[in-house]
């Protein structure tokens, strides 16, 4: 069965650079969620989209922005990167009305 | 979302049942109990959910007390591949656009040993 695809899987950036993470949800899933998981921490919700509109917002820094496109894929844009942004970034997708979210394999971002 | 309390860690022998408790004493009437797990650095994986009745699927069973203030996730025959962090999450049913997010608290590190 098709799963959530995230790219790239690994990314190394320097401080103050920008990064773009991409998420391709499972076909026919209309909702996308982004989570951040720092080293030794639990995943934290950042932002979500339903039908290309932002549906909920968590503890996402102002330096980050995201959007969902017409084909339902989503991109998380991160600017002025800081060392503390080093983390695993997970994308999850869900079909409205269903119970579970399906998570992608994550993008490991390292900021040096 | 209601707060949950789970043991920090548990051990289980391979082939035995793993019983993971969760306390959610402030759960409200429209909130479901969800269980997810995260195998080392992989994306979290949905296991099971329930409202007030006991539930079973191919992965696990969920037992919810009658007052709904606590629940137990049961892995009937634990294998080494079940070693993971298990999260108990309480939230409203994801029927609307705003209710889908998952709030992960401190989960239980389950270690299955040979």
PDB file of C-alpha atoms in Angstrom:
ATOM      1  CA  UNK A   1       0.000   0.000   0.000  1.00  0.00           C
ATOM      2  CA  UNK A   2       1.140   3.529  -0.701  1.00  0.00           C
ATOM      3  CA  UNK A   3       2.611   5.401   2.227  1.00  0.00           C
ATOM      4  CA  UNK A   4       3.434   8.986   3.060  1.00  0.00           C
ATOM      5  CA  UNK A   5       6.548  10.141   1.240  1.00  0.00           C
ATOM      6  CA  UNK A   6       8.893  12.735   2.633  1.00  0.00           C
ATOM      7  CA  UNK A   7      11.868  14.299   0.960  1.00  0.00           C
ATOM      8  CA  UNK A   8      14.650  14.709   1.497  1.00  0.00           C
ATOM      9  CA  UNK A   9      15.275  12.075   4.154  1.00  0.00           C
ATOM     10  CA  UNK A  10      18.367  13.828   5.427  1.00  0.00           C
ATOM     11  CA  UNK A  11      19.333  17.469   5.178  1.00  0.00           C
ATOM     12  CA  UNK A  12      22.317  19.356   6.483  1.00  0.00           C
ATOM     13  CA  UNK A  13      22.223  23.150   6.585  1.00  0.00           C
ATOM     14  CA  UNK A  14      24.219  25.902   8.196  1.00  0.00           C
ATOM     15  CA  UNK A  15      22.890  28.491  10.581  1.00  0.00           C
ATOM     16  CA  UNK A  16      20.867  31.269   8.949  1.00  0.00           C
ATOM     17  CA  UNK A  17      20.249  29.202   5.819  1.00  0.00           C
ATOM     18  CA  UNK A  18      16.829  28.148   4.560  1.00  0.00           C
ATOM     19  CA  UNK A  19      15.377  24.676   4.090  1.00  0.00           C
ATOM     20  CA  UNK A  20      12.328  23.245   2.367  1.00  0.00           C
ATOM     21  CA  UNK A  21      10.845  19.919   3.411  1.00  0.00           C
ATOM     22  CA  UNK A  22       8.318  18.164   1.208  1.00  0.00           C
ATOM     23  CA  UNK A  23       5.512  15.778   2.045  1.00  0.00           C
ATOM     24  CA  UNK A  24       3.430  13.686  -0.343  1.00  0.00           C
ATOM     25  CA  UNK A  25       0.357  12.277   1.410  1.00  0.00           C
ATOM     26  CA  UNK A  26      -1.280   8.952   0.755  1.00  0.00           C
ATOM     27  CA  UNK A  27      -3.569   9.196  -2.321  1.00  0.00           C
ATOM     28  CA  UNK A  28      -7.053  10.509  -1.492  1.00  0.00           C
ATOM     29  CA  UNK A  29      -5.906  11.840   1.866  1.00  0.00           C
ATOM     30  CA  UNK A  30      -6.918  15.479   2.164  1.00  0.00           C
ATOM     31  CA  UNK A  31      -5.339  16.455   5.495  1.00  0.00           C
ATOM     32  CA  UNK A  32      -1.648  16.884   6.221  1.00  0.00           C
ATOM     33  CA  UNK A  33       0.054  17.393   9.582  1.00  0.00           C
ATOM     34  CA  UNK A  34       3.614  18.445  10.407  1.00  0.00           C
ATOM     35  CA  UNK A  35       5.403  17.449  13.601  1.00  0.00           C
ATOM     36  CA  UNK A  36       8.841  18.260  14.972  1.00  0.00           C
ATOM     37  CA  UNK A  37      10.766  15.857  17.203  1.00  0.00           C
ATOM     38  CA  UNK A  38      13.910  17.165  18.845  1.00  0.00           C
ATOM     39  CA  UNK A  39      16.607  14.826  20.182  1.00  0.00           C
ATOM     40  CA  UNK A  40      15.248  12.786  23.074  1.00  0.00           C
ATOM     41  CA  UNK A  41      11.882  14.531  22.902  1.00  0.00           C
ATOM     42  CA  UNK A  42       8.360  13.558  21.936  1.00  0.00           C
ATOM     43  CA  UNK A  43       6.864  14.715  18.632  1.00  0.00           C
ATOM     44  CA  UNK A  44       5.325  18.198  18.786  1.00  0.00           C
ATOM     45  CA  UNK A  45       2.578  19.361  16.465  1.00  0.00           C
ATOM     46  CA  UNK A  46       3.493  22.280  14.224  1.00  0.00           C
ATOM     47  CA  UNK A  47       0.726  22.894  11.717  1.00  0.00           C
ATOM     48  CA  UNK A  48      -1.942  21.158   9.656  1.00  0.00           C
ATOM     49  CA  UNK A  49      -3.824  21.663   6.414  1.00  0.00           C
ATOM     50  CA  UNK A  50      -7.173  20.461   5.164  1.00  0.00           C
ATOM     51  CA  UNK A  51      -8.152  20.901   1.543  1.00  0.00           C
ATOM     52  CA  UNK A  52      -5.261  23.320   1.006  1.00  0.00           C
ATOM     53  CA  UNK A  53      -6.296  25.596   3.863  1.00  0.00           C
ATOM     54  CA  UNK A  54      -4.513  25.854   7.194  1.00  0.00           C
ATOM     55  CA  UNK A  55      -6.696  24.032   9.700  1.00  0.00           C
ATOM     56  CA  UNK A  56      -4.718  24.189  12.924  1.00  0.00           C
ATOM     57  CA  UNK A  57      -1.516  25.680  14.248  1.00  0.00           C
ATOM     58  CA  UNK A  58       0.730  24.580  17.053  1.00  0.00           C
ATOM     59  CA  UNK A  59       4.086  25.755  18.311  1.00  0.00           C
ATOM     60  CA  UNK A  60       5.469  26.673  14.913  1.00  0.00           C
ATOM     61  CA  UNK A  61       8.083  29.447  14.913  1.00  0.00           C
ATOM     62  CA  UNK A  62       7.374  32.554  12.844  1.00  0.00           C
ATOM     63  CA  UNK A  63      10.475  31.672  10.790  1.00  0.00           C
ATOM     64  CA  UNK A  64       8.609  28.618   9.503  1.00  0.00           C
ATOM     65  CA  UNK A  65       5.815  28.622   6.979  1.00  0.00           C
ATOM     66  CA  UNK A  66       3.953  25.874   5.221  1.00  0.00           C
ATOM     67  CA  UNK A  67       1.364  25.328   2.572  1.00  0.00           C
ATOM     68  CA  UNK A  68      -0.602  22.595   0.880  1.00  0.00           C
ATOM     69  CA  UNK A  69      -0.801  22.561  -2.886  1.00  0.00           C
ATOM     70  CA  UNK A  70      -3.556  21.608  -5.321  1.00  0.00           C
ATOM     71  CA  UNK A  71      -2.201  18.060  -5.591  1.00  0.00           C
ATOM     72  CA  UNK A  72      -2.351  17.870  -1.759  1.00  0.00           C
ATOM     73  CA  UNK A  73       1.374  17.686  -1.248  1.00  0.00           C
ATOM     74  CA  UNK A  74       2.726  20.019   1.401  1.00  0.00           C
ATOM     75  CA  UNK A  75       5.938  21.931   1.927  1.00  0.00           C
ATOM     76  CA  UNK A  76       7.442  23.231   5.153  1.00  0.00           C
ATOM     77  CA  UNK A  77       9.688  26.222   4.594  1.00  0.00           C
ATOM     78  CA  UNK A  78      12.192  27.079   7.276  1.00  0.00           C
ATOM     79  CA  UNK A  79      14.247  30.274   7.213  1.00  0.00           C
ATOM     80  CA  UNK A  80      17.037  31.720   9.353  1.00  0.00           C
ATOM     81  CA  UNK A  81      17.807  28.260  10.623  1.00  0.00           C
ATOM     82  CA  UNK A  82      19.065  27.921  14.171  1.00  0.00           C
ATOM     83  CA  UNK A  83      20.964  25.107  15.862  1.00  0.00           C
ATOM     84  CA  UNK A  84      17.823  24.310  17.848  1.00  0.00           C
ATOM     85  CA  UNK A  85      15.947  23.514  14.656  1.00  0.00           C
ATOM     86  CA  UNK A  86      17.940  20.307  14.340  1.00  0.00           C
ATOM     87  CA  UNK A  87      15.303  17.626  14.641  1.00  0.00           C
ATOM     88  CA  UNK A  88      13.265  14.960  12.924  1.00  0.00           C
ATOM     89  CA  UNK A  89      10.360  16.421  11.001  1.00  0.00           C
ATOM     90  CA  UNK A  90       7.434  14.125  10.405  1.00  0.00           C
ATOM     91  CA  UNK A  91       4.569  14.590   8.053  1.00  0.00           C
ATOM     92  CA  UNK A  92       1.340  12.658   8.529  1.00  0.00           C
ATOM     93  CA  UNK A  93      -1.755  12.411   6.385  1.00  0.00           C
ATOM     94  CA  UNK A  94      -5.355  11.490   7.043  1.00  0.00           C
ATOM     95  CA  UNK A  95      -8.578  11.240   5.146  1.00  0.00           C
ATOM     96  CA  UNK A  96     -11.339  13.305   6.730  1.00  0.00           C
ATOM     97  CA  UNK A  97     -13.659  11.092   8.712  1.00  0.00           C
ATOM     98  CA  UNK A  98     -11.088   8.385   9.321  1.00  0.00           C
ATOM     99  CA  UNK A  99      -9.546   7.664  12.685  1.00  0.00           C
ATOM    100  CA  UNK A 100      -5.851   7.370  12.155  1.00  0.00           C
ATOM    101  CA  UNK A 101      -3.024   9.454  10.858  1.00  0.00           C
ATOM    102  CA  UNK A 102      -0.339   7.800   8.780  1.00  0.00           C
ATOM    103  CA  UNK A 103       3.140   9.085   9.349  1.00  0.00           C
ATOM    104  CA  UNK A 104       5.970   9.356   6.887  1.00  0.00           C
ATOM    105  CA  UNK A 105       9.529   8.228   7.602  1.00  0.00           C
ATOM    106  CA  UNK A 106      10.607  11.732   8.544  1.00  0.00           C
ATOM    107  CA  UNK A 107      13.254  14.187   7.429  1.00  0.00           C
ATOM    108  CA  UNK A 108      16.290  14.496   9.669  1.00  0.00           C
ATOM    109  CA  UNK A 109      17.459  18.105   9.611  1.00  0.00           C
ATOM    110  CA  UNK A 110      20.856  18.941  11.011  1.00  0.00           C
ATOM    111  CA  UNK A 111      21.834  22.577  11.414  1.00  0.00           C
ATOM    112  CA  UNK A 112      25.543  23.245  11.906  1.00  0.00           C
TER     113      UNK A 112
ATOM    114  CA  UNK B   1      -7.210  17.484  25.389  1.00  0.00           C
ATOM    115  CA  UNK B   2      -7.189  15.484  28.617  1.00  0.00           C
ATOM    116  CA  UNK B   3      -3.839  14.781  30.252  1.00  0.00           C
ATOM    117  CA  UNK B   4      -2.547  11.227  30.319  1.00  0.00           C
ATOM    118  CA  UNK B   5      -0.101   9.517  32.663  1.00  0.00           C
ATOM    119  CA  UNK B   6       1.926   6.479  31.660  1.00  0.00           C
ATOM    120  CA  UNK B   7       4.785   4.577  33.269  1.00  0.00           C
ATOM    121  CA  UNK B   8       8.134   5.700  31.967  1.00  0.00           C
ATOM    122  CA  UNK B   9       9.295   2.213  31.047  1.00  0.00           C
ATOM    123  CA  UNK B  10       8.265  -1.433  31.105  1.00  0.00           C
ATOM    124  CA  UNK B  11       9.868  -4.756  30.271  1.00  0.00           C
ATOM    125  CA  UNK B  12       8.269  -7.813  28.755  1.00  0.00           C
ATOM    126  CA  UNK B  13       9.521 -11.258  27.810  1.00  0.00           C
ATOM    127  CA  UNK B  14       9.150 -12.283  24.197  1.00  0.00           C
ATOM    128  CA  UNK B  15       6.011 -14.315  23.625  1.00  0.00           C
ATOM    129  CA  UNK B  16       4.299 -13.010  26.730  1.00  0.00           C
ATOM    130  CA  UNK B  17       1.514 -10.463  26.872  1.00  0.00           C
ATOM    131  CA  UNK B  18       2.524  -6.833  27.349  1.00  0.00           C
ATOM    132  CA  UNK B  19       0.024  -4.782  29.333  1.00  0.00           C
ATOM    133  CA  UNK B  20       0.575  -1.037  29.110  1.00  0.00           C
ATOM    134  CA  UNK B  21      -1.504   1.120  31.448  1.00  0.00           C
ATOM    135  CA  UNK B  22      -2.638   4.697  30.920  1.00  0.00           C
ATOM    136  CA  UNK B  23      -4.374   7.018  33.336  1.00  0.00           C
ATOM    137  CA  UNK B  24      -6.688   9.684  31.901  1.00  0.00           C
ATOM    138  CA  UNK B  25      -8.806  10.690  34.878  1.00  0.00           C
ATOM    139  CA  UNK B  26      -9.897  14.019  33.340  1.00  0.00           C
ATOM    140  CA  UNK B  27     -11.246  12.504  30.130  1.00  0.00           C
ATOM    141  CA  UNK B  28     -14.492  14.069  28.937  1.00  0.00           C
ATOM    142  CA  UNK B  29     -17.460  12.426  27.327  1.00  0.00           C
ATOM    143  CA  UNK B  30     -16.561  13.194  23.721  1.00  0.00           C
ATOM    144  CA  UNK B  31     -12.929  12.156  23.964  1.00  0.00           C
ATOM    145  CA  UNK B  32     -11.506   8.954  22.592  1.00  0.00           C
ATOM    146  CA  UNK B  33      -8.451   7.047  23.765  1.00  0.00           C
ATOM    147  CA  UNK B  34      -5.875   6.506  21.022  1.00  0.00           C
ATOM    148  CA  UNK B  35      -2.675   4.507  21.126  1.00  0.00           C
ATOM    149  CA  UNK B  36       0.282   5.098  18.860  1.00  0.00           C
ATOM    150  CA  UNK B  37       3.787   3.711  19.006  1.00  0.00           C
ATOM    151  CA  UNK B  38       7.121   4.887  17.711  1.00  0.00           C
ATOM    152  CA  UNK B  39       9.841   2.425  16.899  1.00  0.00           C
ATOM    153  CA  UNK B  40      13.240   4.058  17.155  1.00  0.00           C
ATOM    154  CA  UNK B  41      13.273   7.257  15.038  1.00  0.00           C
ATOM    155  CA  UNK B  42      10.539   5.972  12.729  1.00  0.00           C
ATOM    156  CA  UNK B  43       7.263   7.778  12.204  1.00  0.00           C
ATOM    157  CA  UNK B  44       4.648   7.040  14.875  1.00  0.00           C
ATOM    158  CA  UNK B  45       2.261   4.237  14.020  1.00  0.00           C
ATOM    159  CA  UNK B  46      -1.433   4.019  14.854  1.00  0.00           C
ATOM    160  CA  UNK B  47      -2.353   0.979  16.952  1.00  0.00           C
ATOM    161  CA  UNK B  48      -5.924   1.224  18.166  1.00  0.00           C
ATOM    162  CA  UNK B  49      -8.523   3.571  19.589  1.00  0.00           C
ATOM    163  CA  UNK B  50     -11.717   3.350  21.626  1.00  0.00           C
ATOM    164  CA  UNK B  51     -14.444   5.343  23.341  1.00  0.00           C
ATOM    165  CA  UNK B  52     -15.870   3.169  26.105  1.00  0.00           C
ATOM    166  CA  UNK B  53     -16.083  -0.374  24.843  1.00  0.00           C
ATOM    167  CA  UNK B  54     -13.175  -2.768  24.685  1.00  0.00           C
ATOM    168  CA  UNK B  55     -11.644  -2.952  21.245  1.00  0.00           C
ATOM    169  CA  UNK B  56      -9.485  -5.490  19.457  1.00  0.00           C
ATOM    170  CA  UNK B  57      -7.705  -5.481  16.138  1.00  0.00           C
ATOM    171  CA  UNK B  58      -4.912  -7.429  14.539  1.00  0.00           C
ATOM    172  CA  UNK B  59      -2.275  -5.564  16.523  1.00  0.00           C
ATOM    173  CA  UNK B  60      -3.653  -5.209  20.017  1.00  0.00           C
ATOM    174  CA  UNK B  61      -6.555  -5.026  22.438  1.00  0.00           C
ATOM    175  CA  UNK B  62      -7.706  -1.964  24.314  1.00  0.00           C
ATOM    176  CA  UNK B  63      -9.437  -2.298  27.658  1.00  0.00           C
ATOM    177  CA  UNK B  64     -11.141   0.852  28.982  1.00  0.00           C
ATOM    178  CA  UNK B  65     -12.457   0.930  32.532  1.00  0.00           C
ATOM    179  CA  UNK B  66     -16.151   1.540  33.045  1.00  0.00           C
ATOM    180  CA  UNK B  67     -15.543   5.040  34.431  1.00  0.00           C
ATOM    181  CA  UNK B  68     -13.193   5.687  31.459  1.00  0.00           C
ATOM    182  CA  UNK B  69     -10.520   7.101  33.733  1.00  0.00           C
ATOM    183  CA  UNK B  70      -7.925   4.568  32.713  1.00  0.00           C
ATOM    184  CA  UNK B  71      -7.158   2.069  30.007  1.00  0.00           C
ATOM    185  CA  UNK B  72      -4.761  -0.751  29.199  1.00  0.00           C
ATOM    186  CA  UNK B  73      -3.208  -1.594  25.870  1.00  0.00           C
ATOM    187  CA  UNK B  74      -2.540  -5.305  25.507  1.00  0.00           C
ATOM    188  CA  UNK B  75      -0.086  -6.804  23.044  1.00  0.00           C
ATOM    189  CA  UNK B  76      -1.032 -10.463  23.355  1.00  0.00           C
ATOM    190  CA  UNK B  77       2.219 -12.062  22.214  1.00  0.00           C
ATOM    191  CA  UNK B  78       5.007  -9.501  22.310  1.00  0.00           C
ATOM    192  CA  UNK B  79       7.914  -9.870  19.898  1.00  0.00           C
ATOM    193  CA  UNK B  80      11.284  -8.152  19.791  1.00  0.00           C
ATOM    194  CA  UNK B  81       9.896  -5.899  17.046  1.00  0.00           C
ATOM    195  CA  UNK B  82       7.348  -4.514  19.503  1.00  0.00           C
ATOM    196  CA  UNK B  83      10.117  -2.696  21.364  1.00  0.00           C
ATOM    197  CA  UNK B  84       9.073   0.936  21.022  1.00  0.00           C
ATOM    198  CA  UNK B  85       7.714   4.008  22.792  1.00  0.00           C
ATOM    199  CA  UNK B  86       3.968   3.657  23.279  1.00  0.00           C
ATOM    200  CA  UNK B  87       1.848   6.794  23.490  1.00  0.00           C
ATOM    201  CA  UNK B  88      -1.614   7.008  24.992  1.00  0.00           C
ATOM    202  CA  UNK B  89      -3.422  10.063  23.607  1.00  0.00           C
ATOM    203  CA  UNK B  90      -6.844  11.353  24.537  1.00  0.00           C
ATOM    204  CA  UNK B  91      -8.657  13.681  22.172  1.00  0.00           C
ATOM    205  CA  UNK B  92     -12.007  14.296  20.509  1.00  0.00           C
ATOM    206  CA  UNK B  93     -12.908  12.161  17.555  1.00  0.00           C
ATOM    207  CA  UNK B  94     -11.272  13.583  14.465  1.00  0.00           C
ATOM    208  CA  UNK B  95     -14.486  14.586  12.794  1.00  0.00           C
ATOM    209  CA  UNK B  96     -13.610  18.215  12.240  1.00  0.00           C
ATOM    210  CA  UNK B  97     -10.673  19.982  10.706  1.00  0.00           C
ATOM    211  CA  UNK B  98      -9.359  21.224  14.037  1.00  0.00           C
ATOM    212  CA  UNK B  99      -9.400  18.005  15.968  1.00  0.00           C
ATOM    213  CA  UNK B 100      -6.942  15.876  14.093  1.00  0.00           C
ATOM    214  CA  UNK B 101      -3.687  16.904  15.695  1.00  0.00           C
ATOM    215  CA  UNK B 102      -1.998  14.529  18.086  1.00  0.00           C
ATOM    216  CA  UNK B 103      -0.571  15.802  21.354  1.00  0.00           C
ATOM    217  CA  UNK B 104       2.199  13.438  22.390  1.00  0.00           C
ATOM    218  CA  UNK B 105       3.039  13.313  26.073  1.00  0.00           C
ATOM    219  CA  UNK B 106       5.617  11.167  27.780  1.00  0.00           C
ATOM    220  CA  UNK B 107       4.994   7.649  26.591  1.00  0.00           C
ATOM    221  CA  UNK B 108       6.070   4.262  27.879  1.00  0.00           C
ATOM    222  CA  UNK B 109       9.308   2.757  26.634  1.00  0.00           C
ATOM    223  CA  UNK B 110       8.502  -0.913  26.195  1.00  0.00           C
ATOM    224  CA  UNK B 111      11.477  -3.234  25.942  1.00  0.00           C
ATOM    225  CA  UNK B 112      10.790  -6.794  24.833  1.00  0.00           C
ATOM    226  CA  UNK B 113      13.640  -9.110  25.697  1.00  0.00           C
ATOM    227  CA  UNK B 114      14.366 -12.683  24.564  1.00  0.00           C
TER     228      UNK B 114
END
